[in-house]
Amino acid sequence: MQRILSGVRPTGGIHLGNYLGAIRNWVSMQHQAQESLFCIVDMHALTTLGETESLAENTYAIAAAYLAAGIDLNKASIFAQSHVAAHTELSWIFSCITPLGWLNRMTQFKEKAGKHKDLACLGLYAYPVLMAADILLYKATHVPVGDDQKQHLELARDIAGAFNRRFGDDLFPIPEPMILGSATRVMSLRDGSSKMSKSDISEYSRIELMDNADALALKIRKARTDMEPLPEKFSDLEGRPEAQNLVNIYATLANMAPDAVCQQFVGSNFAPFKQQLVDLMVATIVPIGDKMRQYLADKVMLQKVLTAGARRANELAQSHMQDVRRAIGMVAL
Ligand code: TYM
C-alpha cells in the first residue's frame, strides 16, 4: 500500500525545478497510490518570509499549479499545512525525541542561516522536524521530492525509527524518498553549479510555470552554455554543468533518456538545440501556466479545493494523533 505525501513552500513563483523534480512525478504516482496528499507548506514558508510577499496569494498559486500540472482530485487531496493543526502538534512531540546533534548536521540550515547563526530563528532550525511531522502524521510511505530534500528525508526516517524504538508499536512506516527521473536537481540557467531556486535574485536563472512563450524563449536564449558541440553520449558532458542541465531538462520534458537527446543533437552547437528546447517548453510548460491563470481567477473554486483537502487531511491526522497519544502514554480521548 502506498500513501504519498509531498509539498511545496508558497514562497514566490513556482518554477521548473519544482515541476520536474517533484510535481510531475506526483502526477504519475497518484494513480498507483492508495492515497495521495499534496500539501502547501505555508508554516514552513514562515521561516523565510520576505516582507512584501503574500502568503495567501502564493498559497492559491501553488494550489493552482498542482491542479494545472494534473493532480486529480479524485485521487488526491490538496491542502494547506496551516489548516491541519496536528502538523505542529506532532512536530513538538518529535522535537522532544530528536537529538540536537541530528539537527546540527542539516546543511540547509547552515546555508540559510549564513554567517549570523545566532540571529536565525528557531523555526529555521526546527524546520526539518516539522517536515518529518508533515510526512509521518499521515503515515506516508512514499515521498516524491527533488534531490535537495534527501537529507531532510533521512532525518524523517531517523525520527520515525527513534519514535518506534522508544514507544514500540511500529507506529510509523519508514518513509521512502522517491527521487525520480533525470531532472532531480534542475540547475540555475545562469550558473550550472547552483540549483534553480525561488530565491535567486536573477529572474533569468529560473523558468517560472507562469512564464509566457516570449519570456521562456528569452530565458533559454540567454541561458549560459559553452562553445563545444553536443557529444554523442551524456557521459561525455562531464565538466559541462550548464550543458548537462539543459539536456536533462530537454530529456525530462520530452520523456527521453539523456543519451537519446545527445544522439539527436550530436555535433550541433547550442543555437538549434535551444530553439527546439523553447518549442518543447512552449508545448509543455505554457499550457500549465495558462491553466494556472484560469484557476487563479476562480478563488472560490480554489477555496473549495483547500476546504475539501483540509477535511480529509484532518480526518487522517486526528485518527493518527490518537494512535500517537496512546503509544506515548498520554490520555487518548
Ligand atoms: P521546496 O518548496 O523548496 O521545493 C518543492 C519541491 O521541489 C523540489 N525542487 C527541485 N527539484 C529539482 N530541482 C530544483 N532546482 C528544485 N528546487 C526545488 C524540492 O526538492 C521539493 O520536492 N522542505 C520542502 C517542502 C516540504 C516537504 C514536506 C516536502 C515541507 N514538508 C514534506 C516533502 C514532504 C521544500 O522546501 O521544498
Short mmCIF file of C-alpha atoms and ligand atoms in Angstrom, two decimals:
data_model
loop_
_atom_site.label_atom_id
_atom_site.label_comp_id
_atom_site.label_asym_id
_atom_site.label_seq_id
_atom_site.Cartn_x
_atom_site.Cartn_y
_atom_site.Cartn_z
CA MET A 1 0.00 0.00 0.00
CA GLN A 2 1.39 3.38 -0.99
CA ARG A 3 0.45 6.55 0.83
CA ILE A 4 2.09 9.54 -0.81
CA LEU A 5 2.76 12.89 0.78
CA SER A 6 4.72 15.81 -0.57
CA GLY A 7 4.67 19.59 -0.55
CA VAL A 8 5.94 22.91 -1.88
CA ARG A 9 6.63 26.10 0.09
CA PRO A 10 4.48 29.04 -1.04
CA THR A 11 7.41 31.47 -1.18
CA GLY A 12 7.22 33.02 -4.62
CA GLY A 13 6.96 31.88 -8.21
CA ILE A 14 6.79 28.14 -8.62
CA HIS A 15 9.49 27.09 -11.09
CA LEU A 16 10.65 24.39 -13.47
CA GLY A 17 12.74 22.71 -10.74
CA ASN A 18 9.65 22.28 -8.54
CA TYR A 19 7.75 20.89 -11.50
CA LEU A 20 10.34 18.49 -12.92
CA GLY A 21 11.89 17.48 -9.60
CA ALA A 22 8.62 16.93 -7.77
CA ILE A 23 5.13 17.75 -9.07
CA ARG A 24 5.47 15.96 -12.40
CA ASN A 25 6.28 12.76 -10.54
CA TRP A 26 3.32 13.22 -8.20
CA VAL A 27 1.04 13.30 -11.22
CA SER A 28 2.19 9.89 -12.40
CA MET A 29 2.43 8.37 -8.90
CA GLN A 30 -1.07 9.40 -7.79
CA HIS A 31 -2.57 6.67 -9.98
CA GLN A 32 -0.78 3.80 -8.22
CA ALA A 33 -1.19 5.06 -4.69
CA GLN A 34 -3.96 4.20 -2.29
CA GLU A 35 -3.97 7.78 -1.03
CA SER A 36 -2.08 10.93 -2.06
CA LEU A 37 -1.82 14.13 -0.10
CA PHE A 38 -0.25 17.24 -1.60
CA CYS A 39 0.37 19.97 0.88
CA ILE A 40 1.14 23.66 0.50
CA VAL A 41 3.58 24.09 3.36
CA ASP A 42 2.75 27.61 4.47
CA MET A 43 4.03 27.08 8.04
CA HIS A 44 7.43 26.26 6.54
CA ALA A 45 7.21 29.40 4.41
CA LEU A 46 7.14 31.47 7.62
CA THR A 47 10.79 30.61 8.25
CA THR A 48 11.96 32.65 5.25
CA LEU A 49 9.09 35.00 4.56
CA GLY A 50 10.04 38.18 2.69
CA GLU A 51 8.40 41.42 3.76
CA THR A 52 6.43 42.02 0.59
CA GLU A 53 5.23 38.50 -0.02
CA SER A 54 1.60 37.50 0.20
CA LEU A 55 1.25 34.07 1.74
CA ALA A 56 -2.40 33.77 0.73
CA GLU A 57 -1.76 34.69 -2.90
CA ASN A 58 1.23 32.34 -3.07
CA THR A 59 -0.79 29.54 -1.47
CA TYR A 60 -3.52 29.90 -4.10
CA ALA A 61 -0.85 29.93 -6.82
CA ILE A 62 0.64 26.65 -5.61
CA ALA A 63 -2.82 25.06 -5.39
CA ALA A 64 -3.47 26.27 -8.96
CA ALA A 65 -0.12 24.83 -10.07
CA TYR A 66 -0.92 21.41 -8.57
CA LEU A 67 -4.22 21.32 -10.43
CA ALA A 68 -2.79 22.70 -13.67
CA ALA A 69 0.01 20.12 -13.63
CA GLY A 70 -2.57 17.32 -13.43
CA ILE A 71 -3.20 16.46 -9.79
CA ASP A 72 -6.53 14.65 -9.90
CA LEU A 73 -8.91 15.44 -7.05
CA ASN A 74 -10.48 12.01 -7.42
CA LYS A 75 -7.12 10.52 -6.48
CA ALA A 76 -5.51 13.11 -4.26
CA SER A 77 -6.15 15.84 -1.70
CA ILE A 78 -4.65 19.33 -1.90
CA PHE A 79 -4.49 21.26 1.37
CA ALA A 80 -2.63 23.97 3.26
CA GLN A 81 -0.41 22.87 6.15
CA SER A 82 -1.78 25.61 8.43
CA HIS A 83 -5.28 24.15 8.11
CA VAL A 84 -4.23 20.99 9.94
CA ALA A 85 -3.06 21.94 13.42
CA ALA A 86 -1.77 18.43 14.11
CA HIS A 87 1.35 19.14 11.98
CA THR A 88 2.68 21.46 14.68
CA GLU A 89 1.42 19.22 17.48
CA LEU A 90 3.31 16.20 16.17
CA SER A 91 6.29 18.40 15.41
CA TRP A 92 6.51 19.31 19.12
CA ILE A 93 6.37 15.66 20.12
CA PHE A 94 9.17 14.89 17.65
CA SER A 95 11.16 17.86 19.00
CA CYS A 96 11.24 16.05 22.32
CA ILE A 97 12.85 12.91 20.86
CA THR A 98 15.18 14.47 18.27
CA PRO A 99 18.75 14.99 19.48
CA LEU A 100 20.22 18.42 18.68
CA GLY A 101 23.15 16.63 17.07
CA TRP A 102 20.88 15.40 14.29
CA LEU A 103 19.71 18.94 13.53
CA ASN A 104 23.24 20.33 13.70
CA ARG A 105 24.09 18.22 10.67
CA MET A 106 21.43 19.79 8.44
CA THR A 107 23.17 21.61 5.60
CA GLN A 108 20.13 23.65 4.62
CA PHE A 109 20.10 25.42 7.98
CA LYS A 110 23.78 26.25 7.60
CA GLU A 111 23.20 27.62 4.08
CA LYS A 112 20.13 29.65 5.00
CA ALA A 113 21.35 30.94 8.35
CA GLY A 114 24.65 32.04 6.78
CA LYS A 115 27.22 33.70 8.99
CA HIS A 116 24.76 35.01 11.58
CA LYS A 117 23.55 31.75 13.08
CA ASP A 118 22.58 33.37 16.37
CA LEU A 119 20.15 35.67 14.59
CA ALA A 120 18.44 32.88 12.64
CA CYS A 121 15.02 31.98 14.03
CA LEU A 122 14.24 28.81 15.94
CA GLY A 123 11.75 27.86 13.21
CA LEU A 124 14.51 27.67 10.59
CA TYR A 125 16.46 25.32 12.85
CA ALA A 126 13.42 23.18 13.67
CA TYR A 127 12.26 23.16 10.02
CA PRO A 128 13.23 19.52 9.33
CA VAL A 129 11.34 18.32 12.42
CA LEU A 130 8.15 19.97 11.14
CA MET A 131 8.83 18.34 7.79
CA ALA A 132 9.11 14.92 9.45
CA ALA A 133 5.76 15.63 11.13
CA ASP A 134 4.20 16.55 7.75
CA ILE A 135 5.13 13.14 6.43
CA LEU A 136 4.62 10.90 9.44
CA LEU A 137 1.33 12.49 10.52
CA TYR A 138 -0.25 10.68 7.56
CA LYS A 139 1.90 7.55 7.95
CA ALA A 140 3.11 8.30 4.44
CA THR A 141 5.12 5.51 2.84
CA HIS A 142 6.48 7.35 -0.23
CA VAL A 143 7.69 10.93 -0.51
CA PRO A 144 8.42 12.17 -4.06
CA VAL A 145 10.85 15.11 -3.88
CA GLY A 146 13.82 16.65 -5.64
CA ASP A 147 17.37 15.73 -4.73
CA ASP A 148 17.81 18.72 -2.38
CA GLN A 149 15.37 17.18 0.14
CA LYS A 150 17.36 13.97 0.59
CA GLN A 151 18.91 14.95 3.92
CA HIS A 152 15.56 16.08 5.33
CA LEU A 153 14.04 12.77 4.30
CA GLU A 154 16.82 10.88 6.03
CA LEU A 155 16.06 12.80 9.20
CA ALA A 156 12.35 11.95 8.88
CA ARG A 157 13.32 8.28 8.60
CA ASP A 158 15.55 8.57 11.67
CA ILE A 159 12.80 10.26 13.67
CA ALA A 160 10.28 7.56 12.67
CA GLY A 161 12.79 4.90 13.77
CA ALA A 162 13.52 6.69 17.05
CA PHE A 163 9.81 7.03 17.85
CA ASN A 164 9.11 3.38 17.00
CA ARG A 165 12.00 2.16 19.15
CA ARG A 166 11.09 4.34 22.09
CA PHE A 167 7.34 3.82 22.14
CA GLY A 168 7.02 0.46 20.39
CA ASP A 169 4.14 -0.44 18.15
CA ASP A 170 5.99 0.27 14.88
CA LEU A 171 3.51 3.09 14.59
CA PHE A 172 5.24 4.87 11.74
CA PRO A 173 6.25 3.29 8.46
CA ILE A 174 9.79 4.37 7.48
CA PRO A 175 9.07 6.72 4.55
CA GLU A 176 10.77 6.05 1.26
CA PRO A 177 12.17 9.07 -0.62
CA MET A 178 11.24 8.94 -4.31
CA ILE A 179 13.82 10.97 -6.21
CA LEU A 180 12.86 10.09 -9.76
CA GLY A 181 13.87 10.90 -13.34
CA SER A 182 16.77 12.81 -14.84
CA ALA A 183 15.82 16.26 -13.54
CA THR A 184 16.10 15.61 -9.80
CA ARG A 185 18.27 18.71 -9.44
CA VAL A 186 17.47 21.37 -12.03
CA MET A 187 20.25 23.95 -12.02
CA SER A 188 20.16 27.72 -12.47
CA LEU A 189 20.18 28.83 -16.11
CA ARG A 190 22.87 31.39 -15.23
CA ASP A 191 25.18 29.17 -13.20
CA GLY A 192 25.34 25.40 -13.57
CA SER A 193 26.80 24.99 -10.11
CA SER A 194 23.80 26.32 -8.14
CA LYS A 195 20.31 24.89 -8.18
CA MET A 196 17.34 26.66 -9.72
CA SER A 197 15.63 28.38 -6.82
CA LYS A 198 12.81 30.78 -5.98
CA SER A 199 15.22 32.95 -4.01
CA ASP A 200 17.84 33.60 -6.74
CA ILE A 201 17.93 37.36 -7.37
CA SER A 202 18.19 36.90 -11.14
CA GLU A 203 14.87 36.04 -12.75
CA TYR A 204 16.88 34.78 -15.74
CA SER A 205 18.13 31.96 -13.53
CA ARG A 206 14.77 30.21 -13.49
CA ILE A 207 11.80 29.33 -15.66
CA GLU A 208 8.58 30.03 -13.81
CA LEU A 209 5.50 27.98 -14.62
CA MET A 210 3.56 31.16 -15.44
CA ASP A 211 6.19 32.49 -17.88
CA ASN A 212 4.73 33.18 -21.31
CA ALA A 213 6.30 31.95 -24.55
CA ASP A 214 8.33 35.16 -25.06
CA ALA A 215 9.77 35.07 -21.55
CA LEU A 216 10.65 31.39 -21.93
CA ALA A 217 12.37 31.99 -25.27
CA LEU A 218 14.37 34.92 -23.88
CA LYS A 219 15.49 33.00 -20.78
CA ILE A 220 16.55 29.94 -22.78
CA ARG A 221 18.36 32.10 -25.34
CA LYS A 222 20.23 33.85 -22.53
CA ALA A 223 20.93 30.58 -20.68
CA ARG A 224 24.63 30.06 -20.13
CA THR A 225 26.26 27.36 -22.27
CA ASP A 226 29.71 26.70 -23.69
CA MET A 227 31.27 26.73 -27.16
CA GLU A 228 31.60 22.97 -27.61
CA PRO A 229 29.15 20.98 -29.78
CA LEU A 230 26.89 18.38 -28.17
CA PRO A 231 28.53 14.96 -27.86
CA GLU A 232 27.04 11.57 -28.67
CA LYS A 233 26.77 10.39 -25.09
CA PHE A 234 25.51 12.18 -21.98
CA SER A 235 28.52 10.96 -20.00
CA ASP A 236 30.76 12.99 -22.36
CA LEU A 237 29.17 16.16 -20.94
CA GLU A 238 31.23 15.66 -17.76
CA GLY A 239 32.54 19.03 -16.56
CA ARG A 240 29.94 20.97 -18.60
CA PRO A 241 27.22 21.56 -15.96
CA GLU A 242 25.18 24.11 -17.94
CA ALA A 243 25.01 21.77 -20.95
CA GLN A 244 24.14 18.81 -18.72
CA ASN A 245 21.34 20.82 -17.16
CA LEU A 246 19.73 21.81 -20.46
CA VAL A 247 19.98 18.25 -21.80
CA ASN A 248 18.40 16.89 -18.61
CA ILE A 249 15.56 19.41 -18.86
CA TYR A 250 15.01 18.52 -22.51
CA ALA A 251 15.10 14.78 -21.78
CA THR A 252 12.55 15.04 -18.98
CA LEU A 253 10.12 17.25 -20.90
CA ALA A 254 10.37 15.02 -23.99
CA ASN A 255 10.22 11.76 -21.97
CA MET A 256 13.55 10.71 -23.47
CA ALA A 257 16.74 9.34 -21.99
CA PRO A 258 19.54 11.98 -21.80
CA ASP A 259 21.65 9.77 -24.10
CA ALA A 260 18.89 9.82 -26.73
CA VAL A 261 18.82 13.64 -26.59
CA CYS A 262 22.58 13.76 -27.16
CA GLN A 263 22.25 11.39 -30.11
CA GLN A 264 19.53 13.56 -31.63
CA PHE A 265 21.71 16.69 -31.45
CA VAL A 266 25.19 15.18 -31.77
CA GLY A 267 27.67 17.60 -33.37
CA SER A 268 25.24 20.52 -33.20
CA ASN A 269 26.00 23.70 -31.28
CA PHE A 270 23.55 25.17 -28.80
CA ALA A 271 21.57 27.52 -31.06
CA PRO A 272 19.41 24.85 -32.80
CA PHE A 273 19.19 22.80 -29.58
CA LYS A 274 17.95 25.83 -27.64
CA GLN A 275 15.37 26.60 -30.33
CA GLN A 276 13.94 23.08 -30.03
CA LEU A 277 14.04 23.32 -26.26
CA VAL A 278 11.99 26.51 -26.46
CA ASP A 279 9.46 24.77 -28.74
CA LEU A 280 9.26 21.87 -26.29
CA MET A 281 8.71 24.23 -23.36
CA VAL A 282 6.09 26.20 -25.21
CA ALA A 283 4.26 22.92 -25.83
CA THR A 284 4.58 21.58 -22.26
CA ILE A 285 5.00 24.48 -19.80
CA VAL A 286 2.95 27.29 -21.34
CA PRO A 287 -0.33 25.27 -21.16
CA ILE A 288 0.31 24.71 -17.43
CA GLY A 289 0.80 28.45 -16.90
CA ASP A 290 -2.37 29.20 -18.89
CA LYS A 291 -4.37 26.78 -16.75
CA MET A 292 -2.87 28.28 -13.58
CA ARG A 293 -4.11 31.71 -14.63
CA GLN A 294 -7.60 30.32 -15.24
CA TYR A 295 -7.70 28.61 -11.84
CA LEU A 296 -6.31 31.68 -10.10
CA ALA A 297 -9.18 33.71 -11.49
CA ASP A 298 -11.57 31.47 -9.53
CA LYS A 299 -10.62 31.77 -5.87
CA VAL A 300 -13.97 30.37 -4.76
CA MET A 301 -13.17 27.12 -6.56
CA LEU A 302 -9.65 27.06 -5.07
CA GLN A 303 -11.05 27.61 -1.59
CA LYS A 304 -13.41 24.68 -2.08
CA VAL A 305 -10.45 22.51 -3.10
CA LEU A 306 -8.49 23.58 0.00
CA THR A 307 -11.52 23.07 2.26
CA ALA A 308 -12.13 19.54 0.99
CA GLY A 309 -8.41 18.76 1.24
CA ALA A 310 -8.21 20.06 4.80
CA ARG A 311 -11.24 17.98 5.78
CA ARG A 312 -9.66 14.76 4.53
CA ALA A 313 -6.22 15.60 5.94
CA ASN A 314 -7.69 16.43 9.37
CA GLU A 315 -9.65 13.19 9.38
CA LEU A 316 -6.48 11.13 8.89
CA ALA A 317 -4.44 13.35 11.20
CA GLN A 318 -6.91 13.12 14.09
CA SER A 319 -7.07 9.36 13.91
CA HIS A 320 -3.27 9.03 13.74
CA MET A 321 -2.75 11.51 16.60
CA GLN A 322 -4.91 9.27 18.80
CA ASP A 323 -2.52 6.39 18.00
CA VAL A 324 0.43 8.65 18.83
CA ARG A 325 -1.06 9.75 22.17
CA ARG A 326 -1.84 6.15 23.06
CA ALA A 327 1.69 5.00 22.14
CA ILE A 328 3.30 7.75 24.25
CA GLY A 329 1.04 7.06 27.21
CA MET A 330 -0.97 10.30 27.10
CA VAL A 331 -4.69 10.21 27.68
CA ALA A 332 -6.30 9.42 24.33
CA LEU A 333 -9.95 10.51 24.26
P1 TYM B 1 10.59 23.50 -1.90
O1 TYM B 1 9.36 24.34 -1.76
O2 TYM B 1 11.91 24.13 -1.86
O3 TYM B 1 10.50 22.66 -3.23
C1 TYM B 1 9.37 21.88 -3.55
C2 TYM B 1 9.80 20.62 -4.29
O4 TYM B 1 10.54 20.97 -5.45
C3 TYM B 1 11.81 20.34 -5.42
N1 TYM B 1 12.81 21.25 -6.00
C4 TYM B 1 13.63 20.92 -7.00
N2 TYM B 1 13.76 19.78 -7.71
C5 TYM B 1 14.70 19.77 -8.69
N3 TYM B 1 15.47 20.84 -8.99
C6 TYM B 1 15.37 22.00 -8.31
N4 TYM B 1 16.12 23.06 -8.62
C7 TYM B 1 14.41 22.07 -7.26
N5 TYM B 1 14.04 23.07 -6.40
C8 TYM B 1 13.06 22.53 -5.63
C9 TYM B 1 12.11 20.08 -3.97
O5 TYM B 1 13.03 19.01 -3.82
C10 TYM B 1 10.74 19.73 -3.44
O6 TYM B 1 10.44 18.37 -3.68
N6 TYM B 1 11.19 21.26 2.55
C11 TYM B 1 10.45 21.22 1.30
C12 TYM B 1 8.96 21.31 1.47
C13 TYM B 1 8.35 20.31 2.38
C14 TYM B 1 8.11 18.96 2.11
C15 TYM B 1 7.46 18.43 3.27
C16 TYM B 1 8.39 18.14 1.01
C17 TYM B 1 7.87 20.57 3.65
N7 TYM B 1 7.34 19.44 4.16
C18 TYM B 1 7.09 17.09 3.35
C19 TYM B 1 8.01 16.79 1.11
C20 TYM B 1 7.37 16.29 2.26
C21 TYM B 1 10.89 22.39 0.45
O7 TYM B 1 11.43 23.35 0.92
O8 TYM B 1 10.53 22.28 -0.84
#
